[in-house]
Coordinates of C-alpha atoms in Angstrom, one line a residue:
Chain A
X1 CA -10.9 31.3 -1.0
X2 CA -7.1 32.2 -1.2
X3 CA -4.5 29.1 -1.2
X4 CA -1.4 29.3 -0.2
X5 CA 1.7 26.6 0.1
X6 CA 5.1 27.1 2.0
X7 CA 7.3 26.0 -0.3
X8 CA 10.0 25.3 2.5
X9 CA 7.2 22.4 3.7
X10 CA 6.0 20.9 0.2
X11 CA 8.2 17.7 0.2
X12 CA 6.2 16.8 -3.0
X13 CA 4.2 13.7 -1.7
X14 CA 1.8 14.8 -3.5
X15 CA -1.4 14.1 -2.3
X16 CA -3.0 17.6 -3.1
X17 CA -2.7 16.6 -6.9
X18 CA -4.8 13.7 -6.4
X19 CA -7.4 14.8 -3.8
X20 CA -7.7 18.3 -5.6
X21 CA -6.7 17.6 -9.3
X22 CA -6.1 20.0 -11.0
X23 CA -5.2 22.8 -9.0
X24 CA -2.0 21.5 -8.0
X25 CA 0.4 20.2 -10.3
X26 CA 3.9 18.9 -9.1
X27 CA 7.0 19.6 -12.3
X28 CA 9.7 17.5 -12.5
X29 CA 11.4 18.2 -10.1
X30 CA 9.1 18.3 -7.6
X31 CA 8.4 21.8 -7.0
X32 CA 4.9 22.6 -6.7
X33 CA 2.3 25.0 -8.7
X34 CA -1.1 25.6 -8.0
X35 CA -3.9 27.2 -8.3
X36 CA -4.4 30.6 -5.6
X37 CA -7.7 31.5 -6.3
X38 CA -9.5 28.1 -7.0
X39 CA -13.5 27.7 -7.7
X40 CA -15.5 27.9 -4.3
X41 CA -17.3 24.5 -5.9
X42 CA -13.8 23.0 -5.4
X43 CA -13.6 24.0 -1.3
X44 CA -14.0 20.5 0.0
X45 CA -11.1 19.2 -2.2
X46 CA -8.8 21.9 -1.1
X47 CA -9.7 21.0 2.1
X48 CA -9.4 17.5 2.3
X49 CA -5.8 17.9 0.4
X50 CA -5.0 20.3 2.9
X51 CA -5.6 18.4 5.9
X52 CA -4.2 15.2 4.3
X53 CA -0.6 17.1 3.5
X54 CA 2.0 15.0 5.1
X55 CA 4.0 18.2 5.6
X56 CA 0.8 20.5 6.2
X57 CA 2.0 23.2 3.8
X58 CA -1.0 24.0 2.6
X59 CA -3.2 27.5 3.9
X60 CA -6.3 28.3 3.3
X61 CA -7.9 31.8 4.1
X62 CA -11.6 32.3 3.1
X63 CA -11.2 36.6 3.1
X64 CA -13.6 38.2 0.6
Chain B
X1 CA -25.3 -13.6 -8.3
X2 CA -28.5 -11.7 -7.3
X3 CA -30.7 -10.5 -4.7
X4 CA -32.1 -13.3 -3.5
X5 CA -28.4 -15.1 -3.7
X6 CA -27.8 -15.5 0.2
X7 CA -24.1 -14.4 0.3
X8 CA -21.4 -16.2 2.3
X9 CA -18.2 -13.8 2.4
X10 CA -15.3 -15.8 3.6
X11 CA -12.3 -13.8 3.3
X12 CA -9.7 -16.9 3.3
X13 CA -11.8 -19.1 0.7
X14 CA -10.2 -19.8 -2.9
X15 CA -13.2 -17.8 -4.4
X16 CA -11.4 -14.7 -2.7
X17 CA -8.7 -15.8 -4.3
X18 CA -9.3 -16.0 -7.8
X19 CA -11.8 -13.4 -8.0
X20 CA -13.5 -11.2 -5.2
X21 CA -15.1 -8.6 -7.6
X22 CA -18.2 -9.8 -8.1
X23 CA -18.7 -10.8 -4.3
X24 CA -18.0 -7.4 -3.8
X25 CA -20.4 -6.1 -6.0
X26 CA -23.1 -8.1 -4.0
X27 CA -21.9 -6.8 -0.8
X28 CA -22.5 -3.5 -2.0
X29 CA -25.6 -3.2 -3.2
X30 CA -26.7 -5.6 -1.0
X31 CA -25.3 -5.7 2.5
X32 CA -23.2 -2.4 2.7
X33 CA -22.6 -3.4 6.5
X34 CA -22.3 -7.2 6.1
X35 CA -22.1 -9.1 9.2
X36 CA -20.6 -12.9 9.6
X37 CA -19.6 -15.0 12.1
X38 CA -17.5 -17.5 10.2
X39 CA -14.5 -19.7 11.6
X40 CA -15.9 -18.7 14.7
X41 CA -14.6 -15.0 14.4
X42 CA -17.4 -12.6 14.2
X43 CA -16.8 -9.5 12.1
X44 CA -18.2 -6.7 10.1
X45 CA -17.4 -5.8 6.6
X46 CA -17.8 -2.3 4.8
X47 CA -17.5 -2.3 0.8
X48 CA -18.7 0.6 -0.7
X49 CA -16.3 3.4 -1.4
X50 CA -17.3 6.6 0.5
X51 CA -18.0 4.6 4.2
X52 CA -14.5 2.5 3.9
X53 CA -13.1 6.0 3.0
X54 CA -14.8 7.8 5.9
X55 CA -13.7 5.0 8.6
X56 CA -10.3 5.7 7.8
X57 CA -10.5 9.0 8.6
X58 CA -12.5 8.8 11.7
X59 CA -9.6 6.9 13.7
X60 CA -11.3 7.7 17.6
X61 CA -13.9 5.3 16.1
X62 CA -12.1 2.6 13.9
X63 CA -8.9 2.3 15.6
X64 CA -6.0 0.2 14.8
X65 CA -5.1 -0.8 18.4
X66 CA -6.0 -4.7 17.9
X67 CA -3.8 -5.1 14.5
X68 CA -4.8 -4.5 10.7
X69 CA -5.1 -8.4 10.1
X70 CA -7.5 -10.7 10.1
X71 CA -5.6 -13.5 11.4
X72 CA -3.8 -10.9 13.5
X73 CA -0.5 -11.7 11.5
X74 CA 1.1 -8.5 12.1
X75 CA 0.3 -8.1 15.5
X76 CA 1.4 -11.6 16.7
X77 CA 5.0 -11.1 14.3
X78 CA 5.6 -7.1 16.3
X79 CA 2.8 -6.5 18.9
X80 CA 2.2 -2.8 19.2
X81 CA 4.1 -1.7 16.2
X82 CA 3.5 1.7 14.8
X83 CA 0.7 0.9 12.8
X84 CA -1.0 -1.2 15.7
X85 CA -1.6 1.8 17.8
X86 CA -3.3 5.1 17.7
X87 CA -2.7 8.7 17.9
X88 CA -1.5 10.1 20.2
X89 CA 1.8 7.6 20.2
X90 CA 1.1 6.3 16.9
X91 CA 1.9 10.0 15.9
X92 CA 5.1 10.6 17.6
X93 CA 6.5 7.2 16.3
X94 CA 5.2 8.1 13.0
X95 CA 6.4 11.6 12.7
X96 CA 10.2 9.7 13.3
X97 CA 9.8 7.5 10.3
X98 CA 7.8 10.3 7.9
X99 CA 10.9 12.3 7.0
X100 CA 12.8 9.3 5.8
X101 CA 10.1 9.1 2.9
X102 CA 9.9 12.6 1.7
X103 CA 10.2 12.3 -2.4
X104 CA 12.2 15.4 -2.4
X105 CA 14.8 13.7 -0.1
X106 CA 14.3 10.0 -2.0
X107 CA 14.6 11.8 -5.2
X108 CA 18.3 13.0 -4.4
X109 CA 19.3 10.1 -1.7
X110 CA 17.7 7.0 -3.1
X111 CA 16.4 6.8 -6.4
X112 CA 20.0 6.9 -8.2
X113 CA 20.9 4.2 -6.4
X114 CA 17.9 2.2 -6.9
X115 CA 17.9 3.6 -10.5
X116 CA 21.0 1.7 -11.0
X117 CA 19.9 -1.6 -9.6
X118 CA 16.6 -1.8 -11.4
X119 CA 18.3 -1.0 -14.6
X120 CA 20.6 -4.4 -13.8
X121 CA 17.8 -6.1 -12.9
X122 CA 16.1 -5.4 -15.7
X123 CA 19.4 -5.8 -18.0
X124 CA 19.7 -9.5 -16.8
X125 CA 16.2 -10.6 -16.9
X126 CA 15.2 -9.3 -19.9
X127 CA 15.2 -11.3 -22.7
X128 CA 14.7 -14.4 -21.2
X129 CA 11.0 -15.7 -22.2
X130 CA 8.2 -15.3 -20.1
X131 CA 9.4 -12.1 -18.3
X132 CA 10.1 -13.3 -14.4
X133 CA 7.9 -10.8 -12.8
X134 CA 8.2 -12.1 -9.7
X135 CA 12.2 -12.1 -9.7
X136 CA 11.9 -8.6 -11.1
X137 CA 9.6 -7.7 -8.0
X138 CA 11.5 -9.3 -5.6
X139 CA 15.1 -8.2 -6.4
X140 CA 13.8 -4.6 -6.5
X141 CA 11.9 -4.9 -3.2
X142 CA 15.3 -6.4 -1.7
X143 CA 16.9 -3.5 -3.4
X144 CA 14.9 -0.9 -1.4
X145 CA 15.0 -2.9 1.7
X146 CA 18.9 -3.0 1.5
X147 CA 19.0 0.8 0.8
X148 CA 16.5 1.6 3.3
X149 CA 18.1 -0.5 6.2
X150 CA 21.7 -1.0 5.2
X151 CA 21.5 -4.8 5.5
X152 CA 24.7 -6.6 4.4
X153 CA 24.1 -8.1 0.8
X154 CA 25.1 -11.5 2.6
X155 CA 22.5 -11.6 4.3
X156 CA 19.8 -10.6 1.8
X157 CA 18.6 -14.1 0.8
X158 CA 17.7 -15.1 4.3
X159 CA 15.6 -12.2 4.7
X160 CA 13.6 -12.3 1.8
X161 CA 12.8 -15.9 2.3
X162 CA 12.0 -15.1 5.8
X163 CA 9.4 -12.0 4.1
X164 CA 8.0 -14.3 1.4
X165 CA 6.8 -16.0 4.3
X166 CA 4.9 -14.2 6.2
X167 CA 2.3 -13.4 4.1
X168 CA 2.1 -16.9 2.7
X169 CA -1.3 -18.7 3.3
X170 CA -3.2 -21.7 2.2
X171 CA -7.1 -21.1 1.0
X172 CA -9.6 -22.3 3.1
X173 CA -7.5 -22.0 6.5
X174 CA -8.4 -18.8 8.5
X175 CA -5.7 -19.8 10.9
X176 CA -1.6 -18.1 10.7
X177 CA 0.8 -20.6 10.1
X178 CA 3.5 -21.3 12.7
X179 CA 6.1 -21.1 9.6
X180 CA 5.3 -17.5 9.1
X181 CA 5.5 -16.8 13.1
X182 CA 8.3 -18.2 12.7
X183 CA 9.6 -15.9 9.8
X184 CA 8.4 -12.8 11.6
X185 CA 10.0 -13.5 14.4
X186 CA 13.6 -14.0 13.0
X187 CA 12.7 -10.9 10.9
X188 CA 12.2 -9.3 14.2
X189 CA 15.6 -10.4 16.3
X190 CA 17.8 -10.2 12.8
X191 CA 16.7 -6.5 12.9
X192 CA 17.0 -6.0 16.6
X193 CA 21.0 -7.7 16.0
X194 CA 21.2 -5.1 13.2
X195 CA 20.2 -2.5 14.9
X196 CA 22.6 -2.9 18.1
X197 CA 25.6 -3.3 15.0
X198 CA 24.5 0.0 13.5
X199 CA 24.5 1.9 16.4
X200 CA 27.9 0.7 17.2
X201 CA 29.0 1.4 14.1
X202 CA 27.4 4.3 11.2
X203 CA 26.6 2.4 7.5
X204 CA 26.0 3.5 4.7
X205 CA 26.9 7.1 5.3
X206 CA 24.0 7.5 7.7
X207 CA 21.2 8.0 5.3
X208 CA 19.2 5.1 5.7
X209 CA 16.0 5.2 8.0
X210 CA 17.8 3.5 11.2
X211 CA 20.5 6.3 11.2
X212 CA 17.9 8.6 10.9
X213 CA 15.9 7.2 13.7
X214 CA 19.0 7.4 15.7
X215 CA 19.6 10.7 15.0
X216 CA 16.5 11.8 16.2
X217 CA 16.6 14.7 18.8
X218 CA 14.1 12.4 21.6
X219 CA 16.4 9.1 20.4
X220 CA 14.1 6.0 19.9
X221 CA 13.9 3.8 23.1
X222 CA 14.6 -0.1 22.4
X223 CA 11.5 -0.9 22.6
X224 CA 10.4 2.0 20.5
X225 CA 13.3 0.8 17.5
X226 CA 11.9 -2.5 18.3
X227 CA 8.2 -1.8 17.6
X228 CA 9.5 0.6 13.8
X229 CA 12.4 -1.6 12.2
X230 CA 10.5 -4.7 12.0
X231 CA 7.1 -3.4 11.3
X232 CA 9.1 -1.8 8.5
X233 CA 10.2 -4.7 6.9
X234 CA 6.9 -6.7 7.2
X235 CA 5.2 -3.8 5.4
X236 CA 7.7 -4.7 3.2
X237 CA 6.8 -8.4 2.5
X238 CA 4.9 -8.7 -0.4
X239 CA 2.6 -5.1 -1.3
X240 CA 5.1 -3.4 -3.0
X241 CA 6.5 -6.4 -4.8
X242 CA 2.6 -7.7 -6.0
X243 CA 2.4 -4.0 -6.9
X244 CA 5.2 -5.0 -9.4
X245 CA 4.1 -8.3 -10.4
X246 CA 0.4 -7.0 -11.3
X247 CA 1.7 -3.8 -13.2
X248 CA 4.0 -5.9 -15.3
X249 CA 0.9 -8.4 -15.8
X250 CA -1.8 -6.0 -16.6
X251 CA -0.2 -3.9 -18.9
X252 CA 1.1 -7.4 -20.6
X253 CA -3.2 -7.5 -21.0
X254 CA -3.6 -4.4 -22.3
X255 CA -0.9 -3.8 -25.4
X256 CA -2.9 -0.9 -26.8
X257 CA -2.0 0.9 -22.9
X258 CA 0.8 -0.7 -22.7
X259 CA 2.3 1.0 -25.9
X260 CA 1.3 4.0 -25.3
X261 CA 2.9 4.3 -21.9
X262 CA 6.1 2.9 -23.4
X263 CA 5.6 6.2 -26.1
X264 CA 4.8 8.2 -23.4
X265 CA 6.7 7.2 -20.0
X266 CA 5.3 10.4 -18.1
X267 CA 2.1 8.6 -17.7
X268 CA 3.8 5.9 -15.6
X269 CA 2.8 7.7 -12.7
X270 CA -0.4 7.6 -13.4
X271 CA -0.8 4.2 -14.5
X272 CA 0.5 3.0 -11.3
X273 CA -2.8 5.1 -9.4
X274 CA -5.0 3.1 -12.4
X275 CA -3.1 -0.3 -11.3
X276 CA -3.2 0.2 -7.4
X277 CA -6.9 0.9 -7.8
X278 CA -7.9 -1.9 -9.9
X279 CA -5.6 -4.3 -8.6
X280 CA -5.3 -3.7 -5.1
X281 CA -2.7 -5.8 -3.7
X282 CA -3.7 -5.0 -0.2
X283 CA -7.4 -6.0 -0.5
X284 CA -8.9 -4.9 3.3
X285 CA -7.5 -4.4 6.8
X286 CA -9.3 -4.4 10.2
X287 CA -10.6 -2.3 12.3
X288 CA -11.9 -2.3 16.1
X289 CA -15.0 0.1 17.1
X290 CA -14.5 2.3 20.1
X291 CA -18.2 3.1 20.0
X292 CA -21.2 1.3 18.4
X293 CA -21.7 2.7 15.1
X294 CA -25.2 3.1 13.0
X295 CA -24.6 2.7 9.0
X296 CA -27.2 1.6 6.7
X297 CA -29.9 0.7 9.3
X298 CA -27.5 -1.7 10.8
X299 CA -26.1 -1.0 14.0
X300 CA -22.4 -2.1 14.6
X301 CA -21.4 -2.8 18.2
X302 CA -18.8 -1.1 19.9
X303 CA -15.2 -3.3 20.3
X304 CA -16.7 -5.1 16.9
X305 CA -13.9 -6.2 14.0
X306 CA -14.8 -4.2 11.0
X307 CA -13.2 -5.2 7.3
X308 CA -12.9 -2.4 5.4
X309 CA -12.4 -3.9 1.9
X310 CA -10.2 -1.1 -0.6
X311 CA -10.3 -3.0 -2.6
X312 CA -14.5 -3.2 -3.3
X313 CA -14.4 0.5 -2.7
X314 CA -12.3 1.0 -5.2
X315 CA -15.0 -0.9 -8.0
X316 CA -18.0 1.0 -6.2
X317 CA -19.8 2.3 -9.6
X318 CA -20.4 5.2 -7.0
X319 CA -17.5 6.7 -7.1
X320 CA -15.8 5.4 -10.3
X321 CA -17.4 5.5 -13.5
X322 CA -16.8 2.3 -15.3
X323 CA -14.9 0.7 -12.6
X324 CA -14.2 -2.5 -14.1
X325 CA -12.5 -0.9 -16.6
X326 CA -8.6 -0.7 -16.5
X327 CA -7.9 2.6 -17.9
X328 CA -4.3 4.2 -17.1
X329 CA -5.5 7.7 -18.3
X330 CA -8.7 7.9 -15.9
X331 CA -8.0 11.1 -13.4
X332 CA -5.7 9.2 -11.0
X333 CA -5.3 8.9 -7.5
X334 CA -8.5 8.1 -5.5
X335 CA -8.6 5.2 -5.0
X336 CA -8.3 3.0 -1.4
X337 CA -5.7 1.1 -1.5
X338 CA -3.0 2.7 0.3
X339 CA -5.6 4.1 2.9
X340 CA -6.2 7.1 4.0
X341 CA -6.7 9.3 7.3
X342 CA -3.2 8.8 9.9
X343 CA -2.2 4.9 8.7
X344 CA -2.2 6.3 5.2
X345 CA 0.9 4.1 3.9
X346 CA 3.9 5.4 5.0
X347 CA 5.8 3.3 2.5
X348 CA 4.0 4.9 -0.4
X349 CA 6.3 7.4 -1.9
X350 CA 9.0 4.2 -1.9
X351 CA 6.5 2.2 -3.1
X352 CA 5.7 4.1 -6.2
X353 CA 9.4 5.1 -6.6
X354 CA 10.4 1.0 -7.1
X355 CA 7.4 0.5 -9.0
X356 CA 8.0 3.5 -11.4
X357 CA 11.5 2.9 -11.7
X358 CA 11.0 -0.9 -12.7
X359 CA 8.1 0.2 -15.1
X360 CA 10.7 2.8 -16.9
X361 CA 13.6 0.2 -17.5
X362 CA 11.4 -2.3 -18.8
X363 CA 9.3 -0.3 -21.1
X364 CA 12.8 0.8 -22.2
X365 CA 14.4 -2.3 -22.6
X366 CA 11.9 -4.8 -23.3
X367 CA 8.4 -3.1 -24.1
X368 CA 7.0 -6.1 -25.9
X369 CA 7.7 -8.4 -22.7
X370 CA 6.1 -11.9 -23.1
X371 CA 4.4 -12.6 -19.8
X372 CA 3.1 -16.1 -18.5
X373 CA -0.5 -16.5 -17.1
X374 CA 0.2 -20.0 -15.9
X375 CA -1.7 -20.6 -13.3
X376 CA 0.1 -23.1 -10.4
X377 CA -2.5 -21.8 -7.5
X378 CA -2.8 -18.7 -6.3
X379 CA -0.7 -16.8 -4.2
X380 CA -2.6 -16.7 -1.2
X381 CA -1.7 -13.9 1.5
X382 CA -4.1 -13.0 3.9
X383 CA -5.3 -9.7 3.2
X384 CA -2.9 -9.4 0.7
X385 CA -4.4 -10.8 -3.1
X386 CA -0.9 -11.8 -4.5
X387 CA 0.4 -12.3 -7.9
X388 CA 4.1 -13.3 -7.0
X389 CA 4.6 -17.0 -6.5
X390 CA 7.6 -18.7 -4.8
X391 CA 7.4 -21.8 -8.1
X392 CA 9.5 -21.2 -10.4
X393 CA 8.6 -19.5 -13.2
X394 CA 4.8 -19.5 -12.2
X395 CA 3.1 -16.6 -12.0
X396 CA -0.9 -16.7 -11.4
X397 CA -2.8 -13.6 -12.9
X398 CA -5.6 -12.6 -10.7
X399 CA -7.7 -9.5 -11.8

């Protein structure tokens, strides 16, 4: 599972660090890190904060 | 309470008032689909945490279309608003509004403004003894409204006894007051007035969220602008400003949390998820079924009312360990109450911005704050579980 964020999307709402804490963490000033090669155990979090993105800047591709 | 207790959920009683958490708890281990036909309405209720969370979600079978109140308060005040409807309009009315509320843009266009007014509001409240939480709540909410819609300070007052309103209830009476038709009315043709002003003339330098509308490439129609503002400001009446009152209060109850967070003010953010979850100042909102539904060996009918109570979800042992524990460093963030699925609160980021920023100056200024639990009668809101209370002074702590 590969994640990826477009930066020009993120507006920093936020919700990815909730519904998949810990592999997105939002600095100060709002700009966005997380994690590109999470856990599959985590793939129903990444999803959910994916398709709950206000902005949907969140990818995911599932490529070996 | 047990299982042979034979339960009588009444969603306007005083019990509801003062505390619902262990009705909850019945509810949901006992009647997870919990059906009623008291005052003569007949309605559903879901409390545990994964099904209210999975009816939110599924919108083509809960929808919104016949209102999110019980006594229909918001859809008698602004009938059809944006949150009254569903996708596919709800989305392209929605999707006008969103950008307004982006944090990166309220980080650089409104929080230094409403930095500065929270910091005043804090200056001048804060040593007098006990703190007015509900003052403190109020100005700020006012603050944000005035930023948000560019309303003359003149006219400020009127307003906000027009919002205090709305939401105000009596227990016991399952019926909507005339006074607070009344109020959401007037909210309603005060904003349509304002409106027609703005368009005629640009405040504010364009950057509040009826310029934006405005500027929209497919312009609002009347009707459109007339189904947004008001539902804006009604949103507005009372959750964000018991969000305040109830983080001021429960932190007062908690001194050991309370000092830490004033040592460490980067956990603010997540002691507001702790509060909105264990506080819920939006308890439930309604639902109609577009299909009958099966759930827990009880069949719900299709065009049924369905409660989904947040704010028992967000206690369900379930999903939370120790849920009746107030704890502001538990992993933050899942709880209920500001919905999820396409009505997710659109006010959120704001929300959390005016609670934050009040939380900040206080701890700053006045981190020992003396806080009264004087209890003058509930503040009773519909579906809202208030804190804030028009007496002076009085404040009633509900947990």
């Amino acid at each position: 599972m590969k994640v990826v964020v477009d930066l020009n999307l993120c507006q920093g709402y936020g919700e990815c660090t909730r519904l998949a804490y810990g592999l997105f963490k939002l600095g100060q000033d709002l700009e966005l890190a997380w994690e590109a090669h999470p856990d599959e155990e985590r793939q129903a979090d990444v999803e959910v904060a994916a398709a709950t993105c206000p902005t949907q800047a969140i990818s995911i591709s599932y490529e070996e | 309470m047990n299982a042979d207790t034979v339960i009588d959920f009444d969603p306007f009683s005083q019990e509801m008032y003062d505390d619902p958490y262990p009705i909850y708890k019945y509810l949901r281990d006992h009647a997870p689909v919990y059906h009623t036909t008291k005052y003569s309405l007949e309605f559903w209720v879901l409390s545990r945490y994964d099904d209210v969370l999975n009816a939110t979600r599924e919108h083509s079978i809960f929808s919104n279309r016949t209102g999110g109140d019980l006594d229909h308060t918001d859809s008698l005040i602004v009938p059809n608003h944006v949150a009254d409807i569903d996708p596919p309009e709800h989305g392209i009315l929605r999707a006008m509004i969103q950008p307004w509320f982006s944090p990166k843009r309220m980080r650089t266009v409104v929080e230094p403004q409403l930095r500065q007014r929270v910091k005043h509001i804090v200056e001048e409240l804060a040593h007098t003894t006990p703190l007015n939480a509900d003052k403190i709540a109020w100005d700020t909410a006012m603050s944000a409204v005035q930023i948000m819609h560019s309303v003359p300070s003149e006219d400020l007052n009127r307003l906000e006894a027009w919002m205090r309103t709305v939401y105000r209830r009596t227990a016991n009476e399952p019926t909507f007051p005339l006074e607070a038709l009344y109020s959401g009315k007037a909210i309603c043709e005060y904003m349509r007035e304002h409106v027609e002003q703005v368009k005629n003339s640009p405040t504010n330098g364009g950057e509040d969220i009826i310029n934006m509308l405005l500027r929209n490439d497919e312009v609002p129609t009347d009707d459109q602008m007339n189904r947004i503002v008001p539902h804006l400001i009604i949103g507005q009446s009372g959750t964000t400003q018991d969000l305040i009152c109830r983080s001021l209060h429960c932190l007062a109850s908690y001194p050991d949390q309370r000092h830490w967070l004033a040592e460490h003010p980067e956990g603010i953010p997540a002691a507001i998820e702790e509060i909105l979850r264990f506080a819920s100042p939006v308890q439930h909102l309604r639902r109609v079924t577009n299909q009958e539904v099966e759930l827990h060996g009880v069949k719900i009918p299709r065009y049924a009312t369905v409660l989904l109570l947040f704010a028992s979800g967000n206690r369900d042992e379930r999903k939370f360990e120790d849920p009746d524990v107030f704890n502001i460093r538990r992993q933050p963030g899942l709880h209920l109450s500001l919905s999820y699925g396409v009505h997710h609160c659109v006010g959120a980021p704001l929300a959390r911005m005016e609670t934050r920023l009040v939380l900040e100056e206080v701890l700053k200024q006045v981190p020992e704050y003396d806080i009264s639990e004087v209890s003058d009668g509930s503040h009773i809101g519909g579906s809202l579980k208030g804190l804030f209370s028009d007496a002076a002074g009085g404040t009633e702590l509900s947990h």
